[in-house]
């Protein structure tokens, strides 16, 4: 382990004024922030990002492709919030603006795009050139399945050898009758031409397909080309238990390794996530790269199916999952020294527990493990998401959350991709859903950072052009020592959130206020009293020690979502000394946390703009008032009364008379106050014609009070012969 000295800010020879506060007024807060709206958000489920640095090497364009032909592009790499999807049709479109064409380049409807593959010959597992028959991918789907609604999670990459853009598309089918196929194009926007299949699943002679019966369905796949099979091997004859042993062939991720070899990971739930090597010459499977049959990593004689199979001659090498545990949308990206495997656990609906989990390895094909050393491969079924989980493997990148400036909470983030931009910055691209009673979804992009142990953390806010790189974080301090202390909002991302698959509102992590003090202590994050923060000198690495758990992370400057407000932010992940008591609030191992210190003036002004004060200066109040007590963006609200016998600081009315109520908002070293001169009349609802107000709580009537009706001081209608103090025509009189 590398050794370094941690330092506490008080050890520096910095000018420190203890307890000093600066008072600000309304004039000081003018124009300190603005609200921002984003009018070109992109709705694209399972977004896979591809960078076009080929068409215009000096002017990169960023594209995403997703399920159901979702797509978008942007040149605004400063924020990734404004997308254009007008250049092609979705599944509702016809052939005129279709993403697809036939081999002659004629645009065709997407429903016809999977029928005839352009590749006619390949080299088989022995290196012999063989006929690559026609593989109609729609006919392979289970009987009754359509193309519409089943085009899932494509991945696009530029093939440097072919000098073609390659789209790897999942065509899903019931009963695992799915396939991943290759389309190519000269343009990243298409049109895309079907080249052929890469891998099939569900060939077991049990289920009828769109194009043929169940018997000998394996003959309609490339199994013989890949393995030399002359009949269906026994290990695939598993009927309805296919998902226990073998993958569902969807969710491809295609990437180059350090030696320019081309790989594809794939799979969803079912038998796990597998990996195949691809042929750089044609983009299809590299049939000459063969795989042994292995169980638990050991080569063995092929017999019947085994759930612990870790390598298979047809499906390739298994790198994650198994036993039908949740886990889909694999994405592999090298960041720093390690290869990172992203997986999405849980169900994809807003309340179904969808979360991004991370593993890493020294090689692209694994073995992948989390920060605690737990492998991505499972040795038996384990519930790995939701409140009933018995297994929490995988570093949790984020959970549902809602910062103060967000209109609605974001949840069920997942099925991500990742990339490195031209400046060396790393990013995660994912779809998020919302807690607003809808099933809508949008694309989000957050920057990724490596902490000092080489684990990934996500920036607390969407990317907004921040220039910092991982190399800069490790070698310089962009956040000064004096900028670190202050009031922060703090979010813990939680495993084991309750799951309700039909719900469209979910529990979100909401921020609490904590304070990082100049002496290195932390208050507000726990009840332990010994929390602290330290930073590594000359870097932007920071460690928060909370309840005995070290959260190692980074300091970075960002802007609060939907505003121009700058903030000092912390993104960190717990090391391996946290609690591992699954299902408990104390569970902290591999837990990621965020902290955000908004600009003080902007936070005070934002709070003033958003809180609701139930009176104005000079008003008369007659009953208890509800005073805002919770500040926003890390501010603190307090009220003081000039006379607690008349109006208490909690808004309780006790007496009558004039009183001054003072609002105080504090943030870091700033103090804002505003006085309200009020008149309290706890007996009345307002002034009457003669100026007297005492005695009557209220009179409700839909008629004008000039008809001679008589009311007592309880507001009840009485006869005109009633004696005593009464109200007639809105005036209080004594009737004898």
XYZ file of C-alpha atoms in Angstrom:
736
model
C 0.000 0.000 0.000
C 1.299 3.479 -0.819
C 1.913 5.529 2.276
C 1.258 9.223 2.562
C 0.656 11.803 5.239
C -2.856 12.988 5.952
C -3.136 16.559 7.060
C -5.631 18.607 8.993
C -6.332 22.165 7.790
C -5.603 23.790 11.173
C -1.992 22.783 10.841
C -1.642 25.249 7.998
C -0.498 28.814 8.519
C -3.779 30.206 7.233
C -5.574 33.276 8.597
C -8.502 31.875 10.600
C -11.075 34.065 12.332
C -13.063 31.927 14.717
C -16.749 32.681 14.893
C -16.597 35.506 12.359
C -19.812 35.977 10.385
C -20.741 38.336 7.603
C -24.186 39.877 7.538
C -25.816 40.241 4.137
C -28.974 42.042 3.059
C -31.315 41.868 0.110
C -29.091 44.101 -2.014
C -26.191 41.671 -1.529
C -28.275 38.803 -2.857
C -29.425 40.335 -6.114
C -28.519 38.238 -9.152
C -26.490 35.652 -7.234
C -28.029 32.742 -9.153
C -30.424 31.883 -11.933
C -32.674 28.915 -12.596
C -32.064 26.811 -15.699
C -34.393 24.663 -17.768
C -33.491 22.014 -20.307
C -35.847 21.819 -23.256
C -34.191 19.044 -25.262
C -33.929 16.147 -22.849
C -33.734 12.726 -24.471
C -35.975 9.771 -23.665
C -33.901 6.719 -24.592
C -34.124 3.509 -22.587
C -30.902 1.513 -22.082
C -28.725 4.228 -23.634
C -25.437 3.160 -25.202
C -23.148 6.040 -26.077
C -20.833 6.112 -29.064
C -18.408 8.918 -29.861
C -17.965 9.876 -33.497
C -14.413 11.124 -33.705
C -14.043 9.658 -37.197
C -16.297 11.783 -39.389
C -14.832 15.042 -38.090
C -11.783 14.261 -35.943
C -11.520 17.850 -34.711
C -15.226 18.147 -33.876
C -16.592 15.160 -31.991
C -20.275 14.257 -31.984
C -21.876 12.084 -29.326
C -24.634 9.606 -30.111
C -26.786 7.331 -28.008
C -28.775 4.360 -29.183
C -31.256 2.498 -27.021
C -34.143 0.067 -26.940
C -37.064 0.395 -29.356
C -34.825 2.360 -31.745
C -34.336 5.179 -29.265
C -31.576 7.502 -30.433
C -30.113 10.969 -30.052
C -27.043 13.064 -30.801
C -25.405 16.132 -29.375
C -22.506 18.396 -30.160
C -22.902 20.083 -26.779
C -20.370 17.998 -24.949
C -20.246 20.709 -22.277
C -23.330 19.292 -20.607
C -25.038 16.422 -22.501
C -28.460 17.876 -21.690
C -29.514 19.018 -25.187
C -30.129 16.167 -27.646
C -31.457 15.940 -31.191
C -33.401 12.838 -32.245
C -34.950 14.198 -35.443
C -32.659 12.431 -37.890
C -34.370 9.036 -37.776
C -37.624 7.326 -36.883
C -38.559 5.270 -33.867
C -40.585 2.052 -34.027
C -43.630 4.093 -34.942
C -42.007 5.259 -38.184
C -42.168 3.866 -41.685
C -39.426 3.244 -44.230
C -38.935 6.861 -45.383
C -36.915 7.851 -42.332
C -35.982 4.359 -41.226
C -32.730 3.534 -39.507
C -32.404 0.452 -41.747
C -31.689 -0.436 -45.372
C -31.338 -3.616 -47.406
C -28.073 -4.760 -48.960
C -28.726 -2.508 -51.961
C -28.960 0.549 -49.716
C -32.721 1.015 -50.097
C -34.412 2.157 -46.890
C -36.709 -0.503 -45.446
C -39.049 -0.667 -42.501
C -37.460 -1.979 -39.319
C -39.833 -4.964 -39.330
C -38.140 -6.174 -42.528
C -34.585 -5.425 -41.414
C -33.843 -8.847 -39.855
C -34.835 -11.175 -42.687
C -31.810 -11.435 -45.023
C -28.197 -11.218 -43.860
C -25.562 -9.814 -46.220
C -22.664 -12.007 -45.049
C -22.627 -15.304 -46.953
C -19.444 -17.081 -45.799
C -17.276 -17.270 -42.680
C -14.422 -19.354 -41.280
C -15.640 -21.998 -38.855
C -14.090 -23.194 -35.578
C -11.456 -25.146 -37.556
C -10.584 -22.252 -39.867
C -12.419 -23.668 -42.872
C -14.405 -21.309 -45.073
C -18.047 -22.406 -44.872
C -21.370 -21.123 -46.105
C -23.018 -18.708 -43.703
C -26.658 -19.480 -44.376
C -29.548 -17.075 -44.137
C -30.554 -16.463 -40.537
C -33.914 -14.714 -40.246
C -33.760 -13.320 -36.717
C -37.497 -12.589 -36.566
C -38.246 -16.208 -37.444
C -36.026 -17.284 -34.520
C -38.182 -15.381 -32.017
C -40.762 -17.411 -30.124
C -44.068 -17.955 -31.837
C -46.169 -14.804 -31.735
C -43.304 -12.422 -30.954
C -43.035 -9.323 -33.112
C -40.062 -7.166 -33.941
C -41.841 -4.125 -32.516
C -41.159 -3.816 -28.810
C -38.439 -6.480 -28.907
C -35.484 -4.482 -30.277
C -33.507 -4.113 -27.084
C -30.343 -2.374 -25.948
C -28.115 -2.081 -29.033
C -24.449 -1.172 -28.771
C -22.568 0.732 -31.497
C -18.828 0.822 -32.132
C -16.543 1.895 -34.956
C -14.668 -1.114 -36.372
C -11.205 0.144 -37.261
C -10.443 -2.818 -39.520
C -13.708 -2.803 -41.451
C -13.865 0.995 -41.412
C -17.550 0.570 -40.665
C -19.882 1.503 -37.875
C -21.195 -1.677 -36.265
C -24.491 -1.922 -34.412
C -25.030 -5.005 -32.260
C -28.776 -5.347 -31.686
C -30.723 -7.672 -29.389
C -33.891 -9.127 -30.847
C -35.538 -10.524 -27.764
C -37.924 -13.465 -27.724
C -39.980 -15.329 -25.156
C -38.593 -18.580 -23.722
C -35.042 -17.279 -24.314
C -35.581 -17.443 -28.114
C -33.380 -14.388 -28.573
C -30.414 -13.439 -30.700
C -27.813 -10.705 -31.010
C -27.233 -9.640 -34.604
C -24.869 -7.303 -36.421
C -25.796 -4.328 -38.596
C -23.200 -2.144 -40.330
C -23.209 1.319 -41.868
C -20.834 3.830 -43.400
C -22.432 6.500 -41.230
C -23.037 6.412 -37.500
C -26.580 7.654 -38.206
C -27.283 4.751 -40.557
C -28.938 3.389 -42.536
C -27.976 0.040 -41.053
C -27.685 -3.172 -43.080
C -28.129 -6.635 -41.516
C -24.908 -8.686 -41.733
C -25.771 -11.749 -39.675
C -26.190 -13.229 -36.186
C -23.514 -13.253 -33.506
C -25.093 -15.587 -30.952
C -28.425 -17.364 -30.310
C -30.117 -18.626 -27.147
C -33.086 -20.895 -26.422
C -32.233 -23.761 -28.824
C -33.519 -26.711 -26.833
C -36.189 -28.322 -28.990
C -38.976 -27.261 -26.631
C -40.570 -24.059 -27.891
C -42.092 -23.189 -31.263
C -40.552 -20.286 -33.172
C -42.098 -17.798 -35.571
C -40.561 -19.546 -38.576
C -40.462 -23.235 -37.620
C -41.340 -25.803 -35.009
C -39.466 -26.755 -31.861
C -37.861 -29.952 -33.164
C -34.247 -29.508 -34.265
C -34.458 -25.743 -33.846
C -30.711 -25.708 -33.197
C -30.167 -26.287 -36.925
C -31.398 -22.739 -37.533
C -28.483 -21.357 -35.479
C -24.704 -21.207 -35.981
C -24.044 -23.900 -33.363
C -22.468 -26.256 -35.921
C -20.175 -23.516 -37.286
C -18.998 -22.621 -33.778
C -18.570 -26.115 -32.327
C -18.915 -28.743 -35.079
C -22.054 -30.162 -33.428
C -24.002 -32.681 -35.509
C -26.838 -32.984 -33.004
C -28.091 -30.975 -30.068
C -25.735 -31.563 -27.094
C -27.366 -32.943 -23.951
C -26.311 -29.956 -21.858
C -28.725 -27.721 -23.771
C -31.751 -30.021 -23.352
C -32.988 -28.306 -20.202
C -36.496 -27.234 -21.194
C -38.030 -24.567 -18.980
C -34.868 -24.449 -16.823
C -32.776 -22.839 -19.552
C -32.422 -19.690 -17.430
C -30.780 -21.617 -14.610
C -27.891 -22.684 -16.809
C -27.612 -20.615 -19.976
C -27.845 -16.962 -20.975
C -30.567 -14.993 -22.664
C -28.774 -13.469 -25.657
C -29.533 -9.785 -25.245
C -27.763 -6.637 -23.977
C -24.490 -6.663 -25.940
C -21.480 -4.555 -25.038
C -18.669 -4.479 -27.627
C -15.193 -3.110 -26.919
C -11.515 -3.333 -27.821
C -8.922 -4.570 -25.343
C -5.402 -3.148 -25.031
C -4.193 -5.391 -27.864
C -6.986 -4.301 -30.231
C -8.869 -7.574 -29.874
C -12.624 -7.144 -30.185
C -14.892 -8.579 -27.466
C -18.582 -8.733 -26.667
C -20.168 -9.265 -23.262
C -23.858 -10.124 -23.197
C -26.671 -11.693 -21.162
C -29.453 -10.753 -18.803
C -30.481 -12.483 -15.565
C -30.923 -16.177 -16.526
C -27.649 -18.119 -16.669
C -25.459 -15.050 -16.324
C -23.231 -12.696 -18.297
C -20.940 -14.266 -20.906
C -18.198 -12.998 -23.185
C -17.225 -13.855 -26.773
C -14.319 -12.759 -28.930
C -15.360 -11.138 -32.218
C -13.744 -11.192 -35.643
C -12.284 -7.789 -36.485
C -12.511 -8.553 -40.219
C -16.298 -8.933 -40.383
C -17.561 -7.899 -36.939
C -19.215 -11.277 -36.345
C -18.129 -13.972 -33.934
C -14.529 -15.142 -34.196
C -15.304 -18.826 -34.679
C -11.613 -19.765 -34.610
C -11.276 -18.541 -31.045
C -12.602 -21.560 -29.154
C -13.594 -22.241 -25.558
C -13.245 -25.274 -23.320
C -16.095 -26.547 -21.195
C -15.295 -25.566 -17.621
C -17.060 -25.866 -14.284
C -15.881 -23.561 -11.503
C -12.959 -22.576 -13.718
C -11.742 -26.143 -14.232
C -11.763 -27.920 -17.608
C -14.012 -30.962 -17.460
C -15.751 -33.534 -19.635
C -18.931 -32.234 -21.205
C -21.974 -34.082 -19.902
C -25.224 -32.537 -18.750
C -25.824 -28.902 -17.890
C -24.116 -27.533 -14.796
C -25.132 -24.217 -13.213
C -21.532 -23.551 -12.225
C -20.363 -23.738 -15.831
C -17.837 -20.924 -16.283
C -16.920 -21.604 -19.912
C -18.876 -23.178 -22.746
C -17.814 -24.016 -26.332
C -20.767 -22.094 -27.775
C -21.562 -19.312 -25.289
C -17.987 -18.472 -24.360
C -16.692 -17.433 -20.962
C -19.048 -16.593 -18.101
C -17.926 -13.509 -16.189
C -20.867 -12.653 -13.909
C -24.212 -13.765 -12.526
C -25.765 -17.199 -12.877
C -28.600 -19.130 -11.203
C -31.123 -16.591 -12.525
C -29.977 -13.866 -10.130
C -30.760 -10.339 -11.282
C -28.142 -8.613 -13.375
C -28.325 -7.193 -16.873
C -26.992 -4.502 -19.163
C -23.334 -5.405 -18.772
C -20.929 -2.692 -19.837
C -17.131 -2.952 -19.729
C -14.849 0.081 -19.824
C -11.221 0.522 -18.886
C -10.750 3.530 -16.597
C -7.313 4.096 -15.148
C -5.515 0.809 -14.561
C -8.569 -1.417 -14.267
C -11.372 -2.819 -16.386
C -14.726 -1.993 -14.832
C -17.833 -4.132 -15.258
C -21.114 -2.260 -14.784
C -24.271 -4.289 -14.138
C -27.846 -3.255 -13.370
C -29.491 -5.251 -10.583
C -33.205 -5.369 -9.812
C -36.340 -4.702 -11.823
C -36.472 -1.823 -14.266
C -39.709 -0.157 -13.116
C -39.498 2.969 -10.931
C -40.233 1.062 -7.742
C -38.542 -2.223 -8.627
C -35.097 -1.681 -7.134
C -33.019 -0.962 -10.254
C -29.434 -0.056 -9.324
C -26.032 0.160 -10.998
C -23.385 -2.060 -9.395
C -19.657 -2.077 -10.218
C -16.927 -4.732 -10.276
C -13.382 -4.466 -11.580
C -10.602 -6.681 -12.909
C -7.030 -6.523 -14.161
C -8.041 -8.148 -17.466
C -11.104 -7.547 -19.649
C -12.406 -11.091 -19.199
C -12.019 -11.010 -15.419
C -12.135 -12.300 -12.825
C -14.342 -9.382 -11.741
C -14.691 -8.597 -8.044
C -16.152 -5.784 -5.951
C -14.311 -3.658 -3.392
C -14.912 -6.294 -0.737
C -13.395 -8.994 -2.931
C -16.710 -10.698 -3.715
C -16.806 -12.148 -7.247
C -19.350 -11.071 -9.835
C -20.013 -14.792 -10.433
C -22.586 -16.525 -8.211
C -22.281 -20.058 -6.861
C -25.988 -20.378 -6.006
C -29.176 -18.348 -6.206
C -29.195 -15.316 -3.949
C -31.662 -12.442 -3.795
C -29.452 -9.461 -4.631
C -31.769 -6.435 -4.590
C -34.609 -4.953 -2.566
C -35.418 -5.155 1.136
C -35.457 -8.982 0.999
C -31.902 -9.180 -0.368
C -29.489 -11.653 1.182
C -26.552 -10.514 -0.953
C -25.296 -6.982 -1.609
C -22.306 -7.598 -3.852
C -21.182 -4.948 -6.308
C -20.241 -1.367 -5.441
C -23.456 0.667 -5.537
C -22.881 3.657 -7.806
C -26.035 5.517 -6.760
C -29.605 5.017 -5.613
C -32.737 7.112 -6.016
C -32.214 10.653 -4.758
C -33.609 14.167 -4.769
C -31.529 17.303 -4.284
C -33.379 20.473 -3.259
C -33.166 22.016 -6.723
C -34.741 19.018 -8.483
C -38.415 19.176 -9.396
C -38.902 15.463 -8.766
C -36.856 12.605 -7.429
C -34.869 10.385 -9.777
C -34.866 6.642 -9.279
C -34.248 3.268 -10.946
C -31.090 4.518 -12.621
C -29.408 1.925 -14.751
C -28.649 0.018 -17.942
C -25.722 2.331 -18.424
C -22.848 2.748 -20.784
C -19.575 4.558 -20.095
C -16.911 6.367 -22.074
C -13.736 8.436 -21.974
C -13.814 11.770 -23.794
C -11.070 13.534 -25.721
C -9.836 15.226 -22.538
C -9.509 11.974 -20.629
C -12.623 12.491 -18.512
C -14.683 9.399 -17.670
C -18.494 9.366 -17.724
C -21.442 7.124 -16.977
C -24.509 7.388 -19.240
C -27.757 5.886 -17.968
C -31.501 6.209 -18.043
C -33.314 7.454 -14.978
C -36.934 7.199 -13.987
C -38.862 9.467 -11.677
C -41.026 9.552 -8.560
C -43.824 11.527 -10.222
C -46.388 8.779 -10.806
C -45.167 8.060 -14.323
C -43.095 5.503 -16.161
C -41.224 8.154 -18.117
C -37.453 8.035 -18.461
C -34.625 10.298 -19.604
C -30.896 10.093 -20.240
C -28.457 11.407 -17.660
C -24.669 11.840 -17.796
C -22.480 12.085 -14.677
C -18.723 12.277 -14.545
C -16.883 9.361 -12.947
C -13.868 9.743 -10.671
C -11.335 7.314 -9.234
C -10.682 7.532 -5.516
C -7.234 6.886 -4.074
C -7.921 3.130 -3.974
C -8.896 3.107 -7.646
C -12.662 2.660 -7.154
C -15.207 4.636 -9.106
C -17.482 7.279 -7.656
C -20.068 9.293 -9.568
C -20.248 13.074 -9.363
C -23.244 14.258 -7.308
C -24.652 16.395 -10.135
C -25.024 16.072 -13.879
C -21.980 16.957 -15.925
C -21.851 20.647 -16.775
C -18.507 21.134 -18.451
C -16.294 20.646 -15.413
C -12.699 20.396 -16.657
C -11.201 18.175 -13.960
C -9.731 14.770 -14.867
C -8.727 11.790 -12.757
C -5.092 12.573 -13.432
C -5.562 16.122 -12.154
C -7.325 14.926 -9.006
C -4.396 12.664 -8.158
C -1.725 15.286 -8.812
C -3.085 18.710 -7.834
C -5.565 20.483 -5.573
C -8.216 22.329 -7.564
C -10.197 22.903 -4.362
C -8.234 25.007 -1.900
C -7.980 24.079 1.765
C -9.972 27.141 2.780
C -12.865 26.132 0.510
C -13.475 22.770 2.182
C -14.957 23.714 5.596
C -18.621 24.695 5.659
C -22.218 23.516 5.581
C -22.892 20.612 3.243
C -25.899 18.626 2.178
C -25.142 14.932 2.567
C -26.687 11.866 0.879
C -26.051 8.201 1.634
C -26.960 5.850 -1.206
C -28.706 2.792 0.173
C -28.812 -0.823 -0.868
C -31.976 -2.796 0.000
C -34.610 -0.254 -0.924
C -38.192 -1.568 -0.664
C -39.464 -3.039 -3.917
C -42.952 -2.610 -5.330
C -42.821 -3.455 -9.001
C -46.057 -1.668 -9.807
C -45.231 1.515 -7.935
C -44.309 4.732 -9.686
C -43.259 6.538 -6.536
C -40.361 5.311 -4.447
C -38.365 6.252 -1.400
C -35.537 8.607 -2.293
C -32.381 9.444 -0.460
C -32.889 13.030 0.671
C -30.054 15.226 1.875
C -29.322 16.040 5.487
C -27.154 18.905 6.693
C -23.655 18.233 7.944
C -20.739 20.540 8.647
C -17.068 20.067 7.917
C -15.184 22.182 10.431
C -11.831 23.869 9.951
C -10.306 21.722 12.716
C -10.991 18.544 10.720
C -14.082 17.458 12.633
C -17.478 16.646 11.099
C -20.812 17.238 12.783
C -24.327 16.195 11.811
C -23.487 12.994 9.933
C -23.860 10.678 12.932
C -24.364 10.690 16.680
C -20.906 9.320 17.381
C -19.181 12.633 17.969
C -15.806 11.548 16.606
C -16.365 12.008 12.872
C -13.623 13.756 10.925
C -12.339 14.645 7.496
C -8.846 14.587 6.070
C -7.375 15.224 2.652
C -4.239 14.031 0.946
C -1.891 16.980 0.556
C -1.418 18.252 -2.974
C -4.397 16.308 -4.352
C -8.186 16.428 -4.428
C -8.484 13.144 -2.520
C -10.557 13.420 0.655
C -11.630 10.938 3.327
C -14.726 11.276 5.485
C -14.535 9.149 8.635
C -18.091 8.645 9.888
C -19.057 6.211 12.644
C -15.685 4.540 12.253
C -16.130 3.974 8.499
C -13.739 5.637 6.061
C -15.370 6.983 2.911
C -12.599 7.635 0.420
C -13.403 10.041 -2.356
C -12.677 13.186 -4.280
C -13.291 16.923 -4.094
C -14.687 18.524 -7.234
C -16.389 21.796 -8.115
C -19.778 21.478 -9.819
C -23.002 23.358 -10.425
C -26.280 22.432 -8.777
C -28.725 20.835 -11.209
C -31.225 23.244 -12.787
C -29.354 26.294 -11.467
C -26.194 28.306 -11.980
C -25.205 27.833 -8.321
C -21.593 26.670 -7.859
C -20.746 24.107 -5.198
C -17.818 22.261 -3.681
C -18.745 18.582 -3.894
C -17.555 15.302 -2.437
C -18.147 11.866 -3.929
C -16.820 8.952 -1.892
C -17.212 5.228 -1.278
C -16.816 3.262 1.953
C -13.798 1.016 2.266
C -14.035 -2.549 3.553
C -14.334 -1.721 7.261
C -18.050 -0.908 7.146
C -21.031 -2.800 8.504
C -22.137 -5.791 6.427
C -25.446 -6.400 8.210
C -27.673 -6.674 5.134
C -31.065 -5.014 5.311
C -30.138 -2.680 8.173
C -29.786 1.090 8.012
C -26.318 0.592 9.479
C -25.196 -1.268 6.350
C -22.285 0.739 4.963
C -19.909 -1.556 3.133
C -19.246 -0.335 -0.408
C -21.746 2.462 0.209
C -21.310 5.616 -1.855
C -21.995 9.030 -0.370
C -22.333 12.512 -1.793
C -21.857 15.891 -0.150
C -22.465 19.333 -1.622
C -21.531 22.765 -0.274
C -23.475 25.321 -2.298
C -22.299 28.910 -2.636
C -23.484 30.620 0.544
C -25.092 33.733 -0.951
C -26.872 31.740 -3.613
C -28.086 29.205 -1.042
C -29.521 31.956 1.169
C -31.243 33.641 -1.764
C -32.582 30.331 -3.103
C -34.003 29.562 0.339
C -35.675 32.965 0.515
C -37.198 32.429 -2.916
C -38.536 28.962 -2.161
C -39.838 29.085 1.410
C -43.393 30.209 2.106
C -43.829 32.848 4.818
C -47.509 33.175 5.860
C -47.526 36.956 6.340
C -45.996 40.182 5.111
C -44.446 43.028 7.018
C -47.169 45.046 8.792
C -49.794 42.283 8.731
C -52.291 41.435 11.442
C -52.496 37.794 12.468
C -55.224 36.192 14.522
C -54.121 32.597 15.054
C -51.105 30.321 15.094
C -48.934 30.493 11.986
C -46.796 27.796 10.418
C -43.261 29.105 10.068
C -40.728 27.510 7.689
C -38.088 25.772 9.757
C -36.100 23.741 7.232
C -33.531 25.581 5.154
C -32.500 24.576 1.660
C -29.077 23.906 0.140
C -27.464 23.552 3.566
C -28.877 26.728 5.089
C -30.294 26.928 8.594
C -33.467 28.843 9.472
C -34.188 30.338 12.909
C -36.905 32.687 14.183
C -36.831 35.058 17.143
C -39.679 37.020 18.682
C -39.484 40.380 20.410
C -42.231 39.261 22.808
C -42.805 35.561 23.435
C -45.848 36.419 25.535
C -47.581 37.573 22.369
C -46.095 35.427 19.602
C -43.693 32.587 20.231
C -40.776 31.705 17.950
C -42.608 28.592 16.762
C -45.551 30.666 15.508
C -47.841 30.064 18.494
C -50.118 33.015 19.328
C -50.425 33.695 23.078
C -51.544 37.321 23.412
C -52.472 40.514 21.627
C -50.419 43.466 20.582
C -47.477 44.522 18.426
C -44.536 42.152 17.993
C -41.485 41.853 15.779
C -40.663 38.418 14.346
C -37.146 38.078 12.932
C -36.134 35.537 10.296
C -32.499 34.447 10.375
C -30.900 32.335 7.631
C -27.304 31.197 8.035
C -24.930 29.374 5.695
C -21.197 28.974 6.293
C -20.062 32.417 7.530
C -23.063 34.347 6.148
C -26.028 35.619 8.126
C -29.198 37.098 6.651
C -31.964 38.624 8.769
C -35.354 40.093 7.938
C -37.749 41.666 10.429
C -41.536 41.454 10.255
C -43.506 44.015 12.284
C -46.789 42.329 13.105
C -49.955 43.015 15.071
C -51.422 40.037 16.867
C -55.148 39.903 17.624
C -55.853 36.380 18.731
C -59.567 37.004 19.092
C -60.533 38.307 15.667
C -60.497 37.436 12.054
C -59.872 41.011 10.924
C -61.081 44.544 11.443
C -64.771 45.314 11.367
C -66.454 48.555 10.330
C -66.093 50.207 13.733
C -62.503 49.075 14.186
C -63.230 46.674 17.045
C -62.028 43.134 16.569
C -62.158 41.263 19.879
C -64.548 38.504 20.781
C -65.551 37.019 17.425
C -63.652 34.137 15.926
C -65.512 34.270 12.631
C -68.827 34.651 10.868
C -69.408 32.829 7.595
C -72.135 34.154 5.328
C -72.810 34.440 1.657
C -74.925 37.592 2.110
C -74.085 41.237 2.678
C -73.898 42.127 6.379
C -76.386 45.027 6.139
C -79.723 43.281 6.614
C -80.064 43.736 10.399
C -79.292 40.130 11.333
C -77.887 39.686 14.842
C -74.925 37.500 15.885
C -73.472 36.826 19.314
C -69.743 36.964 19.957
C -69.415 33.244 19.202
C -70.547 33.924 15.673
C -73.959 32.287 16.163
C -77.160 33.753 14.694
C -79.468 35.003 17.498
C -82.862 36.704 17.555
C -83.157 40.434 17.223
C -84.405 40.534 20.855
C -81.126 39.086 22.147
C -79.658 41.258 24.962
C -75.958 41.881 25.464
C -72.953 42.508 23.217
C -73.919 41.566 19.665
C -72.900 42.240 16.086
C -75.461 43.891 13.820
C -74.694 44.989 10.256
C -71.016 44.242 10.873
C -70.802 46.529 13.950
C -70.408 45.526 17.561
C -73.067 47.082 19.805
C -74.524 46.633 23.269
C -78.252 45.860 23.182
C -80.167 46.408 26.441
